Amino acid sequence: MSKHTTAIFCEAHPEPPFWRVQFETLNLPRPGCFLLADFGGPLREVLFPAGLSAGGFSVLVPPGHPVQRLLPGETVDLLGPFGRGFQTEQVERLLLVAEAHLLPPLLPLLEAAPMVTLVLAAPTRALLPPARRFPPSVELHLITQDGSVGYAGTLETCHGADSPLLEAVQWADRICASCDSAFYPKLARIVRQQRLNPPANFAQALIQIAMPCGVGACEVCRVQTVNGERRACTDGPVFDVLDFGL
Amino acid sequence: MIELAPNHKFGLPIATPVMPAAGAFGYGDEYHDLVDYRCLGALVTHPISLHPRRAAHPPRIILRGETLLIHTGHPNPGLNAILRQFRELWARLGLPVILHVLAANPAEMVEVVDKLAGETAIHGIELGLDEHTSVEKALALLRSIRLNSDFPVIVRLPFSGVATLAQPLAEAGVDALTLTSPPRGVLPLPEASGDGSPPLMRGRLYGPALFPLLLHQLHTWIPRLPVPVIACGGISSTADARACLALGASAVQLDAVVWRHPDLLATIAKELAYDAGNTAL
Ligand code: FES
């Protein structure tokens, strides 16, 4: 099937700190996979789905994004879906780990397993989405750098005895993370410490970096892994977190 | 057919004057879901070096208006790995494959062409020269290909080196010249604060702003050069391609615009074919 497709812009509404933008299309990306959208700039923009339904998907974009200038019914030129997404089949206890500004690609997974725990970090309470946005079945653990709500600290420093992250890693049978890539070697260490012989893809990490071509042609998206350099667009953007730390 | 190497014993005929530029299109069929390869005159590979090269440290791309600054470091797994992975695919592609080669010195170039001996799926070499290449080094690299292989040789000239390199290379028997590789540029990193001198990123410039610079180069140099010239830099429409051909370019290469509009390669090829009275494409 051609990877050149279109989506119809339906509507956009504020969902602070983002805007949620709804598209209709037949070519639906899996969670963690991405589309390249042409909004008129010199490069296409990477879109990760933040919501999926039968006939379309939604994305979360920052305020002022060019997509807000579209009129309902306008078509957007898309390439994709591309990449290797999250694998969450046959998972009972799913742990999601995210920094608040990188959370959107994990949102389609909030109901991907019977039991879902979300560990969500932000510098301060005001930068966290309100708890009512999440399905009631999701167990939410918050981490704020200033201690304004939840555990005081960052994902990087969240490894004390009372750390919600360590406990959740022990509990989960799958982890999906969307964080700054500098955190992934640390997450790999935590996984190795908390789990004996974690199977491949037990913990999956999404890399969000520039991906101009999406097909492995430009070499802009290379990431360093323990197995050498890989392309985020074709080898990822979801990787086994153990690829980032022995 | 357009002949890119009229003075070469085998020649390098291409069916359409449109091809991707080195660094824009990967090594083989990365775009098989998006591009009609039958419309391409040739496949020009990503830059390939004798030994593996690692990627430059991120960030590797900065956007400024319509202009892109890119510094990838030309990562590639090295010639042996590339040949292992792609030679069968190239043989099946049904179009000329031009290997874009980076070589640090003539000895390395000799090793490269030795490894290419007997590679029937490769139809030509495009030698990439950097901004600091002297005339002596450029001629020595060309000689090391000529003396050790039968491949038609195209040299992609650095933007700032056309005036010094083009004529000596043409006189030394290069088959064709690509004008030019992307000019170099520097930009402050976007996240840099206003205090002190900002960290800078150096790289190659892409985008439609380069097109007038390309036309200037073509206008200046094509009348003085006795070899075919391939135009490269900022071409982003059929009108741009027509302007290059009107100035005497034999073919055009599309670079970063392919990432946004992969179908532009086929669109331009079809429209140029239509201009030439060929509606079969
Ligand atoms: S986005 Fe171009 S190689 Fe990955």
Short mmCIF file of C-alpha atoms and ligand atoms in Angstrom, two decimals:
data_model
loop_
_atom_site.label_atom_id
_atom_site.label_comp_id
_atom_site.label_asym_id
_atom_site.label_seq_id
_atom_site.Cartn_x
_atom_site.Cartn_y
_atom_site.Cartn_z
CA MET A 1 0.00 0.00 0.00
CA SER A 2 1.25 3.50 -0.80
CA LYS A 3 2.43 5.45 2.19
CA HIS A 4 1.20 8.68 0.64
CA THR A 5 -2.21 9.47 1.99
CA THR A 6 -4.42 12.25 3.25
CA ALA A 7 -6.42 13.00 6.37
CA ILE A 8 -9.36 15.31 6.79
CA PHE A 9 -9.09 17.88 9.53
CA CYS A 10 -12.23 17.67 11.71
CA GLU A 11 -11.78 19.99 14.67
CA ALA A 12 -9.37 21.30 17.28
CA HIS A 13 -10.05 22.19 20.89
CA PRO A 14 -7.86 23.23 23.81
CA GLU A 15 -6.67 20.53 26.15
CA PRO A 16 -4.13 22.50 28.21
CA PRO A 17 -1.22 22.69 27.82
CA PHE A 18 -1.96 21.33 24.31
CA TRP A 19 -4.59 21.53 21.62
CA ARG A 20 -6.23 18.30 20.60
CA VAL A 21 -6.66 18.03 16.84
CA GLN A 22 -8.90 15.39 15.30
CA PHE A 23 -8.35 13.92 11.82
CA GLU A 24 -10.31 11.41 9.78
CA THR A 25 -8.27 8.93 7.78
CA LEU A 26 -8.20 5.30 6.80
CA ASN A 27 -4.46 4.85 7.30
CA LEU A 28 -4.29 4.64 11.07
CA PRO A 29 -0.91 4.61 12.82
CA ARG A 30 -0.34 2.19 15.70
CA PRO A 31 0.53 3.75 19.04
CA GLY A 32 4.19 4.81 18.87
CA CYS A 33 4.23 4.86 15.06
CA PHE A 34 4.19 8.21 13.33
CA LEU A 35 2.99 10.12 10.30
CA LEU A 36 4.72 12.96 8.47
CA ALA A 37 2.30 15.80 7.80
CA ASP A 38 2.78 18.61 5.31
CA PHE A 39 1.65 21.86 6.94
CA GLY A 40 3.49 24.04 4.43
CA GLY A 41 6.92 24.25 6.09
CA PRO A 42 10.14 23.10 4.45
CA LEU A 43 9.98 19.83 6.37
CA ARG A 44 7.04 17.61 7.17
CA GLU A 45 6.05 17.43 10.79
CA VAL A 46 6.15 14.27 12.85
CA LEU A 47 2.73 13.39 14.25
CA PHE A 48 2.32 10.70 16.89
CA PRO A 49 -1.29 9.67 17.49
CA ALA A 50 -2.58 10.72 20.92
CA GLY A 51 -5.96 9.12 20.35
CA LEU A 52 -7.23 6.47 17.95
CA SER A 53 -10.76 5.68 16.83
CA ALA A 54 -12.28 3.60 14.04
CA GLY A 55 -12.15 6.34 11.41
CA GLY A 56 -9.38 8.58 12.57
CA PHE A 57 -6.83 9.76 15.05
CA SER A 58 -6.08 12.80 17.14
CA VAL A 59 -2.82 14.51 17.98
CA LEU A 60 -1.86 16.97 20.70
CA VAL A 61 0.01 20.02 19.47
CA PRO A 62 1.29 23.13 21.24
CA PRO A 63 -0.81 26.31 21.04
CA GLY A 64 -0.10 28.34 17.91
CA HIS A 65 0.68 25.25 15.85
CA PRO A 66 -0.07 25.72 12.11
CA VAL A 67 -2.66 22.95 12.23
CA GLN A 68 -4.93 25.36 14.09
CA ARG A 69 -5.20 27.44 10.93
CA LEU A 70 -6.89 24.58 9.07
CA LEU A 71 -10.61 24.77 8.39
CA PRO A 72 -12.85 21.77 9.10
CA GLY A 73 -12.98 19.57 6.02
CA GLU A 74 -9.54 20.63 4.76
CA THR A 75 -7.23 17.81 3.79
CA VAL A 76 -3.72 17.34 5.07
CA ASP A 77 -1.12 15.54 3.00
CA LEU A 78 0.43 12.67 4.99
CA LEU A 79 3.22 10.18 4.57
CA GLY A 80 3.17 7.05 6.66
CA PRO A 81 2.46 5.45 9.00
CA PHE A 82 6.12 4.77 9.64
CA GLY A 83 8.21 3.05 12.26
CA ARG A 84 7.99 0.38 14.88
CA GLY A 85 5.37 1.15 17.52
CA PHE A 86 4.63 -0.08 21.02
CA GLN A 87 3.86 -3.77 21.46
CA THR A 88 1.28 -4.27 24.17
CA GLU A 89 -0.49 -7.46 23.08
CA GLN A 90 -1.45 -9.88 25.87
CA VAL A 91 -0.32 -7.57 28.62
CA GLU A 92 -2.11 -7.60 31.97
CA ARG A 93 -0.22 -4.96 33.94
CA LEU A 94 0.99 -2.10 31.81
CA LEU A 95 3.22 0.62 33.23
CA LEU A 96 3.43 3.90 31.35
CA VAL A 97 6.26 6.30 32.23
CA ALA A 98 6.33 9.80 30.82
CA GLU A 99 7.44 13.35 31.24
CA ALA A 100 4.30 15.48 30.93
CA HIS A 101 5.39 17.32 27.76
CA LEU A 102 6.20 13.98 26.06
CA LEU A 103 3.05 12.16 27.25
CA PRO A 104 0.82 12.42 24.11
CA PRO A 105 2.14 9.32 22.25
CA LEU A 106 1.35 7.19 25.33
CA LEU A 107 -2.28 8.31 25.60
CA PRO A 108 -3.62 5.66 23.18
CA LEU A 109 -2.27 3.04 25.61
CA LEU A 110 -4.25 4.21 28.66
CA GLU A 111 -6.74 1.40 28.12
CA ALA A 112 -4.47 -1.06 26.34
CA ALA A 113 -4.38 -3.50 29.29
CA PRO A 114 -6.70 -4.54 32.12
CA MET A 115 -4.48 -2.74 34.65
CA VAL A 116 -2.60 0.41 33.73
CA THR A 117 -0.35 2.52 35.93
CA LEU A 118 0.96 5.88 34.75
CA VAL A 119 4.03 7.45 36.34
CA LEU A 120 4.00 11.05 35.18
CA ALA A 121 6.68 13.63 35.89
CA ALA A 122 6.76 17.41 35.48
CA PRO A 123 8.72 20.31 36.96
CA THR A 124 5.62 21.50 38.81
CA ARG A 125 1.94 20.74 39.33
CA ALA A 126 0.74 23.40 36.86
CA LEU A 127 2.47 21.54 34.03
CA LEU A 128 0.62 18.29 34.71
CA PRO A 129 -2.65 17.51 32.96
CA PRO A 130 -5.60 17.32 35.40
CA ALA A 131 -6.20 13.84 36.82
CA ARG A 132 -9.81 13.85 35.52
CA ARG A 133 -8.44 13.56 31.96
CA PHE A 134 -7.38 9.99 32.63
CA PRO A 135 -9.74 7.01 32.71
CA PRO A 136 -10.68 6.15 36.32
CA SER A 137 -9.13 2.72 35.90
CA VAL A 138 -5.65 4.22 35.47
CA GLU A 139 -3.56 4.35 38.61
CA LEU A 140 -1.73 7.65 38.57
CA HIS A 141 1.60 8.39 40.28
CA LEU A 142 2.84 11.93 40.01
CA ILE A 143 6.38 13.23 40.37
CA THR A 144 7.13 16.94 40.55
CA GLN A 145 10.53 18.49 40.82
CA ASP A 146 9.33 21.14 43.29
CA GLY A 147 7.26 18.67 45.29
CA SER A 148 4.04 20.62 44.59
CA VAL A 149 2.23 17.32 44.16
CA GLY A 150 3.18 13.66 44.43
CA TYR A 151 6.74 12.45 44.86
CA ALA A 152 9.28 15.26 45.12
CA GLY A 153 12.01 14.84 42.54
CA THR A 154 12.50 13.89 38.91
CA LEU A 155 12.41 10.62 37.01
CA GLU A 156 16.20 10.68 37.16
CA THR A 157 16.26 10.95 40.94
CA CYS A 158 13.21 8.81 41.62
CA HIS A 159 14.93 5.79 43.09
CA GLY A 160 14.46 6.09 46.87
CA ALA A 161 12.81 3.29 48.87
CA ASP A 162 9.46 5.08 48.54
CA SER A 163 9.85 5.66 44.81
CA PRO A 164 6.64 5.04 42.88
CA LEU A 165 8.73 4.18 39.83
CA LEU A 166 10.66 1.28 41.39
CA GLU A 167 7.53 -0.27 42.81
CA ALA A 168 5.71 0.06 39.51
CA VAL A 169 8.59 -1.52 37.58
CA GLN A 170 8.37 -4.55 39.90
CA TRP A 171 4.61 -4.73 39.38
CA ALA A 172 4.44 -4.39 35.59
CA ASP A 173 4.57 -7.03 32.93
CA ARG A 174 5.22 -4.39 30.25
CA ILE A 175 6.62 -0.85 30.39
CA CYS A 176 6.12 1.82 27.75
CA ALA A 177 8.01 5.07 28.23
CA SER A 178 8.06 8.46 26.54
CA CYS A 179 10.78 10.53 28.18
CA ASP A 180 13.87 12.52 27.38
CA SER A 181 16.27 10.02 25.84
CA ALA A 182 18.91 10.96 28.44
CA PHE A 183 16.73 9.13 31.00
CA TYR A 184 16.64 5.80 29.16
CA PRO A 185 20.04 4.44 30.28
CA LYS A 186 18.84 5.08 33.83
CA LEU A 187 15.52 3.34 33.15
CA ALA A 188 17.44 0.41 31.66
CA ARG A 189 19.46 0.18 34.90
CA ILE A 190 16.31 0.28 37.02
CA VAL A 191 14.73 -2.47 34.91
CA ARG A 192 17.81 -4.67 35.27
CA GLN A 193 17.91 -4.06 39.04
CA GLN A 194 14.22 -4.71 39.62
CA ARG A 195 13.65 -7.62 37.23
CA LEU A 196 15.56 -10.82 36.86
CA ASN A 197 16.25 -11.47 33.15
CA PRO A 198 13.66 -9.13 31.67
CA PRO A 199 12.51 -10.51 28.30
CA ALA A 200 13.12 -8.57 25.10
CA ASN A 201 10.78 -5.59 24.81
CA PHE A 202 9.65 -5.87 28.42
CA ALA A 203 10.40 -2.15 28.62
CA GLN A 204 9.92 -0.07 25.48
CA ALA A 205 11.13 3.48 25.05
CA LEU A 206 9.92 6.00 22.51
CA ILE A 207 12.53 8.37 21.07
CA GLN A 208 11.20 11.74 19.94
CA ILE A 209 13.74 13.42 17.66
CA ALA A 210 13.75 15.12 14.27
CA MET A 211 12.78 12.64 11.54
CA PRO A 212 12.81 14.55 8.24
CA CYS A 213 12.29 11.67 5.80
CA GLY A 214 10.74 8.88 7.86
CA VAL A 215 12.10 6.12 5.63
CA GLY A 216 15.81 5.83 6.42
CA ALA A 217 17.05 8.11 3.65
CA CYS A 218 18.42 11.20 5.38
CA GLU A 219 20.39 9.79 8.35
CA VAL A 220 19.34 12.70 10.56
CA CYS A 221 17.59 10.50 13.12
CA ARG A 222 20.42 8.20 14.17
CA VAL A 223 20.45 7.19 17.83
CA GLN A 224 23.20 5.46 19.72
CA THR A 225 22.30 2.08 21.21
CA VAL A 226 24.35 -0.64 22.83
CA ASN A 227 24.15 -2.48 19.50
CA GLY A 228 25.53 0.47 17.54
CA GLU A 229 23.75 3.29 15.77
CA ARG A 230 20.14 2.81 14.74
CA ARG A 231 17.66 4.94 12.83
CA ALA A 232 14.76 6.18 14.93
CA CYS A 233 12.46 6.27 11.90
CA THR A 234 12.86 2.69 10.73
CA ASP A 235 14.44 0.77 13.63
CA GLY A 236 12.30 2.71 16.14
CA PRO A 237 11.01 5.14 17.19
CA VAL A 238 10.11 2.60 19.88
CA PHE A 239 13.16 0.67 21.09
CA ASP A 240 13.78 -1.92 23.76
CA VAL A 241 14.94 0.23 26.67
CA LEU A 242 17.76 -2.25 27.28
CA ASP A 243 19.20 -1.05 23.96
CA PHE A 244 20.15 2.11 25.85
CA GLY A 245 22.06 0.56 28.72
CA LEU A 246 23.78 -2.72 29.51
CA MET B 1 18.39 8.75 -23.61
CA ILE B 2 20.62 11.42 -22.09
CA GLU B 3 24.32 10.63 -22.12
CA LEU B 4 26.11 11.73 -18.97
CA ALA B 5 29.49 10.39 -20.06
CA PRO B 6 29.76 10.98 -23.82
CA ASN B 7 33.52 10.53 -23.85
CA HIS B 8 33.56 7.35 -21.81
CA LYS B 9 33.94 4.02 -23.57
CA PHE B 10 30.77 2.58 -21.99
CA GLY B 11 28.94 5.85 -21.40
CA LEU B 12 26.37 6.52 -18.72
CA PRO B 13 23.00 6.84 -20.44
CA ILE B 14 19.99 7.82 -18.36
CA ALA B 15 16.37 7.64 -19.44
CA THR B 16 15.19 10.80 -17.67
CA PRO B 17 17.15 13.83 -16.50
CA VAL B 18 15.85 13.58 -12.92
CA MET B 19 17.60 11.86 -10.04
CA PRO B 20 17.91 12.20 -6.29
CA ALA B 21 21.01 13.87 -4.86
CA ALA B 22 23.45 11.96 -2.71
CA GLY B 23 22.30 12.09 0.90
CA ALA B 24 18.64 12.57 0.09
CA PHE B 25 17.44 9.15 -0.94
CA GLY B 26 19.24 6.43 0.98
CA TYR B 27 21.04 3.57 -0.74
CA GLY B 28 18.35 1.66 -2.54
CA ASP B 29 14.65 1.18 -2.16
CA GLU B 30 13.96 3.21 0.99
CA TYR B 31 11.31 5.09 -1.00
CA HIS B 32 9.74 2.07 -2.70
CA ASP B 33 6.32 2.85 -1.14
CA LEU B 34 6.42 6.47 -2.26
CA VAL B 35 8.37 6.91 -5.48
CA ASP B 36 7.94 5.46 -8.95
CA TYR B 37 11.53 4.42 -9.56
CA ARG B 38 10.85 4.01 -13.30
CA CYS B 39 10.79 7.81 -13.54
CA LEU B 40 14.31 8.22 -12.18
CA GLY B 41 17.24 8.71 -14.50
CA ALA B 42 19.53 7.07 -11.95
CA LEU B 43 19.83 6.22 -8.30
CA VAL B 44 22.56 8.28 -6.64
CA THR B 45 23.39 6.63 -3.34
CA HIS B 46 23.92 8.13 0.07
CA PRO B 47 27.62 9.05 0.50
CA ILE B 48 29.66 5.90 1.08
CA SER B 49 33.13 5.69 2.60
CA LEU B 50 35.66 2.87 2.61
CA HIS B 51 35.38 2.47 6.39
CA PRO B 52 32.26 2.83 8.57
CA ARG B 53 31.47 6.37 9.70
CA ARG B 54 29.45 7.31 12.74
CA ALA B 55 26.79 9.98 12.90
CA ALA B 56 27.62 13.47 14.11
CA HIS B 57 26.41 14.38 17.58
CA PRO B 58 22.90 15.78 17.70
CA PRO B 59 21.39 18.20 16.98
CA ARG B 60 21.82 17.42 13.31
CA ILE B 61 19.25 19.73 11.83
CA ILE B 62 18.16 23.33 12.33
CA LEU B 63 15.35 25.04 10.48
CA ARG B 64 15.56 28.73 9.68
CA GLY B 65 12.71 29.98 7.55
CA GLU B 66 12.74 27.83 4.44
CA THR B 67 16.40 26.89 4.88
CA LEU B 68 17.71 23.72 6.53
CA LEU B 69 21.11 23.38 8.12
CA ILE B 70 22.06 19.72 8.35
CA HIS B 71 25.09 17.97 9.74
CA THR B 72 24.83 14.20 9.80
CA GLY B 73 28.51 13.36 9.48
CA HIS B 74 27.54 11.12 6.52
CA PRO B 75 27.18 8.01 8.69
CA ASN B 76 27.40 4.79 6.75
CA PRO B 77 28.44 1.23 7.51
CA GLY B 78 31.35 1.26 5.06
CA LEU B 79 31.69 0.02 1.50
CA ASN B 80 31.84 -3.72 2.21
CA ALA B 81 28.64 -3.71 4.25
CA ILE B 82 26.86 -1.56 1.68
CA LEU B 83 27.83 -3.84 -1.17
CA ARG B 84 26.73 -6.91 0.77
CA GLN B 85 23.40 -5.35 1.62
CA PHE B 86 22.49 -3.65 -1.65
CA ARG B 87 24.18 -5.22 -4.67
CA GLU B 88 21.31 -7.62 -5.35
CA LEU B 89 18.73 -4.91 -4.95
CA TRP B 90 20.65 -2.59 -7.30
CA ALA B 91 20.77 -5.33 -9.92
CA ARG B 92 16.98 -5.63 -9.72
CA LEU B 93 16.20 -1.90 -9.70
CA GLY B 94 16.38 -1.55 -13.48
CA LEU B 95 18.07 1.85 -13.46
CA PRO B 96 21.66 3.07 -13.40
CA VAL B 97 23.18 3.13 -9.94
CA ILE B 98 25.71 5.86 -9.27
CA LEU B 99 27.74 5.30 -6.13
CA HIS B 100 28.51 8.54 -4.29
CA VAL B 101 31.95 7.98 -2.80
CA LEU B 102 33.81 9.87 -0.09
CA ALA B 103 37.55 9.24 -0.01
CA ALA B 104 40.05 10.89 2.30
CA ASN B 105 42.99 10.42 -0.08
CA PRO B 106 43.99 8.76 -3.35
CA ALA B 107 45.17 5.56 -1.63
CA GLU B 108 41.76 5.14 -0.05
CA MET B 109 40.14 5.80 -3.41
CA VAL B 110 42.22 3.02 -4.96
CA GLU B 111 41.00 0.64 -2.25
CA VAL B 112 37.43 1.67 -2.97
CA VAL B 113 37.64 1.05 -6.70
CA ASP B 114 39.48 -2.24 -6.13
CA LYS B 115 36.50 -3.40 -4.07
CA LEU B 116 34.14 -2.26 -6.83
CA ALA B 117 35.85 -4.40 -9.46
CA GLY B 118 33.29 -6.71 -11.02
CA GLU B 119 30.30 -4.96 -9.44
CA THR B 120 28.04 -5.04 -12.46
CA ALA B 121 25.10 -3.36 -10.72
CA ILE B 122 27.07 -0.13 -10.36
CA HIS B 123 27.13 2.10 -13.42
CA GLY B 124 29.14 5.08 -12.30
CA ILE B 125 30.90 6.83 -9.46
CA GLU B 126 30.08 10.28 -8.18
CA LEU B 127 33.05 11.51 -6.21
CA GLY B 128 32.16 13.90 -3.40
CA LEU B 129 34.76 16.59 -2.67
CA ASP B 130 34.77 18.72 0.44
CA GLU B 131 35.27 22.46 0.62
CA HIS B 132 38.97 22.22 1.31
CA THR B 133 39.94 19.96 -1.58
CA SER B 134 42.88 21.35 -3.50
CA VAL B 135 43.19 21.03 -7.26
CA GLU B 136 46.09 18.59 -6.79
CA LYS B 137 44.09 16.35 -4.49
CA ALA B 138 41.02 16.44 -6.73
CA LEU B 139 43.11 15.46 -9.74
CA ALA B 140 44.87 12.72 -7.79
CA LEU B 141 41.51 11.28 -6.66
CA LEU B 142 40.24 11.33 -10.23
CA ARG B 143 43.42 9.67 -11.47
CA SER B 144 43.18 6.94 -8.88
CA ILE B 145 39.71 6.03 -10.16
CA ARG B 146 40.71 6.31 -13.82
CA LEU B 147 43.82 4.15 -13.49
CA ASN B 148 42.11 1.43 -11.47
CA SER B 149 38.62 1.11 -12.89
CA ASP B 150 36.41 1.55 -15.93
CA PHE B 151 33.61 3.41 -14.22
CA PRO B 152 32.37 6.69 -15.62
CA VAL B 153 33.29 9.37 -13.09
CA ILE B 154 31.18 12.33 -12.04
CA VAL B 155 32.66 14.75 -9.53
CA ARG B 156 30.34 16.67 -7.25
CA LEU B 157 32.04 20.00 -6.72
CA PRO B 158 31.93 21.86 -3.45
CA PHE B 159 29.95 25.08 -3.72
CA SER B 160 32.98 27.24 -2.99
CA GLY B 161 35.33 25.19 -5.17
CA VAL B 162 33.73 25.43 -8.59
CA ALA B 163 35.99 28.23 -9.81
CA THR B 164 39.19 26.40 -8.92
CA LEU B 165 38.23 22.78 -9.57
CA ALA B 166 35.81 22.63 -12.51
CA GLN B 167 38.15 23.37 -15.40
CA PRO B 168 41.16 21.34 -14.22
CA LEU B 169 38.90 18.33 -13.67
CA ALA B 170 37.23 18.74 -17.05
CA GLU B 171 40.65 18.98 -18.71
CA ALA B 172 41.79 15.90 -16.81
CA GLY B 173 38.96 13.89 -18.32
CA VAL B 174 36.21 13.77 -15.74
CA ASP B 175 33.05 12.49 -17.44
CA ALA B 176 30.60 14.91 -15.84
CA LEU B 177 30.37 17.43 -13.02
CA THR B 178 27.65 17.93 -10.45
CA LEU B 179 27.24 21.60 -9.54
CA THR B 180 27.23 21.68 -6.56
CA SER B 181 27.29 20.04 -3.18
CA PRO B 182 25.36 22.07 -0.56
CA PRO B 183 27.18 25.18 0.64
CA ARG B 184 28.38 25.18 4.24
CA GLY B 185 26.70 27.34 6.84
CA VAL B 186 26.64 28.06 10.56
CA LEU B 187 23.68 28.82 12.81
CA PRO B 188 23.30 29.33 16.55
CA LEU B 189 21.54 26.44 18.24
CA PRO B 190 17.90 27.36 18.81
CA GLU B 191 17.92 26.60 22.52
CA ALA B 192 20.95 28.84 23.12
CA SER B 193 20.35 31.65 25.61
CA GLY B 194 21.22 35.26 24.84
CA ASP B 195 24.20 35.39 27.24
CA GLY B 196 27.70 34.98 25.95
CA SER B 197 28.58 33.54 22.58
CA PRO B 198 25.92 31.02 21.57
CA PRO B 199 26.85 27.45 20.68
CA LEU B 200 26.91 27.08 16.93
CA MET B 201 26.04 24.29 14.58
CA ARG B 202 27.95 23.91 11.34
CA GLY B 203 26.53 22.02 8.43
CA ARG B 204 25.24 21.90 4.89
CA LEU B 205 22.53 24.24 3.67
CA TYR B 206 19.44 23.08 1.82
CA GLY B 207 16.29 24.77 0.62
CA PRO B 208 14.84 26.83 -2.21
CA ALA B 209 16.90 29.89 -1.22
CA LEU B 210 19.88 28.12 -2.79
CA PHE B 211 18.28 27.93 -6.20
CA PRO B 212 19.39 31.38 -7.44
CA LEU B 213 22.93 30.53 -6.35
CA LEU B 214 22.73 27.34 -8.39
CA LEU B 215 21.50 29.20 -11.47
CA HIS B 216 24.35 31.66 -11.07
CA GLN B 217 26.84 28.79 -11.01
CA LEU B 218 25.26 27.11 -14.03
CA HIS B 219 25.10 30.37 -15.96
CA THR B 220 28.75 31.11 -15.22
CA TRP B 221 30.23 27.68 -15.75
CA ILE B 222 28.28 25.61 -18.24
CA PRO B 223 29.44 27.67 -21.26
CA ARG B 224 33.07 27.13 -20.20
CA LEU B 225 32.91 23.43 -19.45
CA PRO B 226 33.29 20.76 -22.12
CA VAL B 227 31.57 18.06 -20.04
CA PRO B 228 27.94 17.44 -19.03
CA VAL B 229 26.82 19.26 -15.91
CA ILE B 230 24.26 17.95 -13.43
CA ALA B 231 22.48 20.70 -11.52
CA CYS B 232 21.97 20.28 -7.78
CA GLY B 233 20.85 22.69 -5.06
CA GLY B 234 17.46 24.08 -4.14
CA ILE B 235 15.56 22.66 -7.11
CA SER B 236 11.97 22.31 -5.92
CA SER B 237 9.69 22.40 -8.96
CA THR B 238 9.45 21.52 -12.63
CA ALA B 239 9.99 25.19 -13.45
CA ASP B 240 13.28 25.08 -11.53
CA ALA B 241 14.35 21.94 -13.40
CA ARG B 242 13.40 23.53 -16.73
CA ALA B 243 15.51 26.60 -15.86
CA CYS B 244 18.53 24.39 -15.17
CA LEU B 245 18.11 22.47 -18.40
CA ALA B 246 17.61 25.70 -20.33
CA LEU B 247 20.99 26.87 -19.06
CA GLY B 248 22.53 23.71 -20.46
CA ALA B 249 22.45 21.28 -17.54
CA SER B 250 22.14 17.68 -18.69
CA ALA B 251 20.22 16.52 -15.64
CA VAL B 252 19.01 17.68 -12.24
CA GLN B 253 19.37 16.26 -8.76
CA LEU B 254 16.77 16.91 -6.07
CA ASP B 255 17.94 17.00 -2.47
CA ALA B 256 16.06 17.74 0.77
CA VAL B 257 12.83 18.59 -1.04
CA VAL B 258 12.43 14.85 -1.65
CA TRP B 259 11.77 14.32 2.06
CA ARG B 260 8.78 16.64 1.90
CA HIS B 261 7.58 15.67 -1.59
CA PRO B 262 8.97 12.28 -2.60
CA ASP B 263 6.58 12.25 -5.56
CA LEU B 264 8.23 15.40 -6.95
CA LEU B 265 10.92 13.28 -8.61
CA ALA B 266 8.34 11.49 -10.75
CA THR B 267 6.26 14.63 -11.30
CA ILE B 268 9.23 16.58 -12.66
CA ALA B 269 10.40 13.63 -14.76
CA LYS B 270 6.94 13.24 -16.30
CA GLU B 271 6.52 16.94 -17.00
CA LEU B 272 9.97 17.19 -18.58
CA ALA B 273 9.23 14.11 -20.66
CA TYR B 274 5.99 15.74 -21.77
CA ASP B 275 7.94 18.88 -22.77
CA ALA B 276 10.13 16.64 -24.90
CA GLY B 277 7.08 15.07 -26.55
CA ASN B 278 7.35 11.83 -24.63
CA THR B 279 4.02 10.95 -23.05
CA ALA B 280 4.93 7.35 -22.30
CA LEU B 281 6.47 8.03 -18.86
S1 FES C 1 14.17 10.31 9.38
FE1 FES C 1 15.52 10.20 7.70
S2 FES C 1 16.76 8.47 8.18
FE2 FES C 1 15.34 8.55 9.79
#
